[in-house]
Coordinates of C-alpha atoms in Angstrom, one line a residue:
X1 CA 0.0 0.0 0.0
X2 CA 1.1 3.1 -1.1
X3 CA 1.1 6.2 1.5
X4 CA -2.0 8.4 1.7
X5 CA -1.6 11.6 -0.9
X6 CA -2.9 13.7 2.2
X7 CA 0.5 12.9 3.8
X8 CA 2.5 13.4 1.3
X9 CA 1.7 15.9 -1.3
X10 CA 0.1 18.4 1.8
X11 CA 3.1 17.9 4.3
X12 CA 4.1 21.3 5.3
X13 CA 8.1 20.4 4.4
X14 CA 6.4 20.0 0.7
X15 CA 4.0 21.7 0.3
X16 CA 5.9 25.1 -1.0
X17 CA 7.6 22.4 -3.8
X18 CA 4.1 21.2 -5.0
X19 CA 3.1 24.5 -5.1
X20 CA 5.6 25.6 -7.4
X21 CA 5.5 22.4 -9.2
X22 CA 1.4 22.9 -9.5
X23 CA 2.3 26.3 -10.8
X24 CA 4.7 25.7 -13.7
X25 CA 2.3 22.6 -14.8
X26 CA -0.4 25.3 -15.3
X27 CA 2.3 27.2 -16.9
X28 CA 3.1 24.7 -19.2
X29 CA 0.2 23.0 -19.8
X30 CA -1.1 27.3 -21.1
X31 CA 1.8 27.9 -23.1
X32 CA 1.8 24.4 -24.9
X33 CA -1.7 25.3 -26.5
X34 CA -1.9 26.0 -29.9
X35 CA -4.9 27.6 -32.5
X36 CA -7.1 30.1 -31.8
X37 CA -8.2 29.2 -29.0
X38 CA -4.8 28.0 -27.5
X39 CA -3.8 32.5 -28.4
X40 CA -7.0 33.4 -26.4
X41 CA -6.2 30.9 -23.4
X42 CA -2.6 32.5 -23.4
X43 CA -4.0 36.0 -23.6
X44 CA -6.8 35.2 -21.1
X45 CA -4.0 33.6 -18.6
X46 CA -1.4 36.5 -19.0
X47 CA -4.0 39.0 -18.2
X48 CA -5.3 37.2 -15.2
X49 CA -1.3 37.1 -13.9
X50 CA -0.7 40.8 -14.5
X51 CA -4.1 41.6 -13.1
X52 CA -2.7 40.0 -9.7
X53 CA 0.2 38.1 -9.3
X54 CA -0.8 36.1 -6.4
X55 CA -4.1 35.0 -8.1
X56 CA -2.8 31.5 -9.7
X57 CA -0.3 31.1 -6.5
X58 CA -3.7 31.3 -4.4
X59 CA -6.1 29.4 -6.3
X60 CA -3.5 26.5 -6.1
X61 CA -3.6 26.5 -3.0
X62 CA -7.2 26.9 -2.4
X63 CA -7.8 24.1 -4.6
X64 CA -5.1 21.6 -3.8
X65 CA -6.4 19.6 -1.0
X66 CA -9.8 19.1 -2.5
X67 CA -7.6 18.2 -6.1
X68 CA -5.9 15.8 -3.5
X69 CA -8.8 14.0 -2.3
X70 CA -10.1 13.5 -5.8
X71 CA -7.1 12.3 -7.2
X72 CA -6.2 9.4 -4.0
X73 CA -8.4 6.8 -4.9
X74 CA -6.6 6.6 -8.3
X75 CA -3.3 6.6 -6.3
X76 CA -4.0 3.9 -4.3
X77 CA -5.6 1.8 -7.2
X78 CA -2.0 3.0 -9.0
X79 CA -0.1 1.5 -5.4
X80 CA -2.1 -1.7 -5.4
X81 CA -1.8 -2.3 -9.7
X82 CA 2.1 -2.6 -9.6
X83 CA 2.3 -0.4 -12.5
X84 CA 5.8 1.6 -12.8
X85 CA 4.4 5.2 -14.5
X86 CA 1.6 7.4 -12.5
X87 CA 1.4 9.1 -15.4
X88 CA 0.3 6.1 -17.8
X89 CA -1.8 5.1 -15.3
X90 CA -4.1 8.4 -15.4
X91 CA -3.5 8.7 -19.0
X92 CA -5.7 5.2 -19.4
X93 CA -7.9 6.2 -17.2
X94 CA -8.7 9.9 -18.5
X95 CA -12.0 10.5 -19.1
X96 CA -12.5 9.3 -15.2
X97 CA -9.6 11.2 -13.7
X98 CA -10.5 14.4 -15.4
X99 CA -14.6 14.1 -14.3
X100 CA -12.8 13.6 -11.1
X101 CA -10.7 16.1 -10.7
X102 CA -13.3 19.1 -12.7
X103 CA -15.8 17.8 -10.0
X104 CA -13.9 20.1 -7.3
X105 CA -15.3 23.1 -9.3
X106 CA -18.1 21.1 -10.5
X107 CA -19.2 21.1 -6.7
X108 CA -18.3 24.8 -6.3
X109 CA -19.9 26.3 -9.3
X110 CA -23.0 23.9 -8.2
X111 CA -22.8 25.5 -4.3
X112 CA -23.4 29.2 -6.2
X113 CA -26.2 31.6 -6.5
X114 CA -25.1 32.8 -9.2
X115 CA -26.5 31.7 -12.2
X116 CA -24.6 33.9 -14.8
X117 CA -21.4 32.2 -13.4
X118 CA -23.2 28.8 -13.5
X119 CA -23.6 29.5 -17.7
X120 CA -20.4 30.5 -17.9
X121 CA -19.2 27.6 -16.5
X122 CA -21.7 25.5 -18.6
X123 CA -20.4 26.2 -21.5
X124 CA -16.6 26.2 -21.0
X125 CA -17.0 23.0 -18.8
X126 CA -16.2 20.7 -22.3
X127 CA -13.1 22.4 -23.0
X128 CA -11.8 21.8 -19.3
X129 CA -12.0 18.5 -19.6
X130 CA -10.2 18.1 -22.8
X131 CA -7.6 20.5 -21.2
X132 CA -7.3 18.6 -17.9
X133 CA -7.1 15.0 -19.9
X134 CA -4.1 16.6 -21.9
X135 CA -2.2 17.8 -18.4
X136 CA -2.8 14.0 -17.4
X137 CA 0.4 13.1 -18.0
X138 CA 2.5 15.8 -16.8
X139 CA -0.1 15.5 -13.3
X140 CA 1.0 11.6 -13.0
X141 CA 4.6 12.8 -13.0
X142 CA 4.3 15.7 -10.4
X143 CA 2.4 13.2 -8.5
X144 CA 4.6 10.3 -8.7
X145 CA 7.8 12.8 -8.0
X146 CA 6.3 13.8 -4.6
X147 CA 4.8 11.3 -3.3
X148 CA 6.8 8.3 -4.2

């Protein structure tokens, strides 16, 4: 058995690491995307950074521990299947891992009042996905580095 994510990946002597780690994924993951809409996902990221700096930083680690939770029961099933690579092991398993891990702000956008925000979300909710399956394999690395 495999140690708990929750005491790995959120111990306070790692946490800045992941963190950073969490941060240059999303970084990568942004300027990796290509097309039009790869150019407004840049330009819509940049501006949100120069709007406030500390805006990613803090959503990372608002996030994180919830991300955490959804992503354990994968790691354990990852622990108990012998497999070498986290990160083919969420790759096979996309379309489940991504549901899983959108669910955190498929849960918060659900708790809101607000229905504009709830359209929003509506509509770019496909695109996540496709965007979160892609990071899959980069996430199993992270993952694997840390907590292994």
């Amino acid at each position: 058995m495999v140690a708990a994510l929750n005491d790995t990946l959120l111990d306070d002597a790692r946490m800045p690491a992941v963190r950073a780690d969490v941060e240059a994924l999303v970084d990568a993951e942004v300027s990796d995307k290509t097309g039009a809409s790869g150019l407004a996902l840049k330009g819509g990221y940049s501006a949100v950074k120069k709007l406030g700096p500390s805006i990613v930083p803090d959503a990372i680690e608002g996030l994180l521990p919830e991300f955490v939770v959804r992503l354990e029961p994968f790691w354990q099933e990852f622990g108990a299947s012998g497999e070498a690579s986290f990160s083919a092991f969420l790759t096979a398993r996309g379309d489940a891992v991504s549901d899983a891990l959108l669910g955190v702000t498929d849960d918060r956008i659900e708790a809101s009042d607000r229905g504009a925000i709830k359209k929003v979300y509506g509509t770019l909710r496909p695109a996540a996905k496709k965007h979160v399956t892609e990071a899959l394999p980069r996430l199993g690395d992270l993952v694997q580095k840390h907590a292994a």
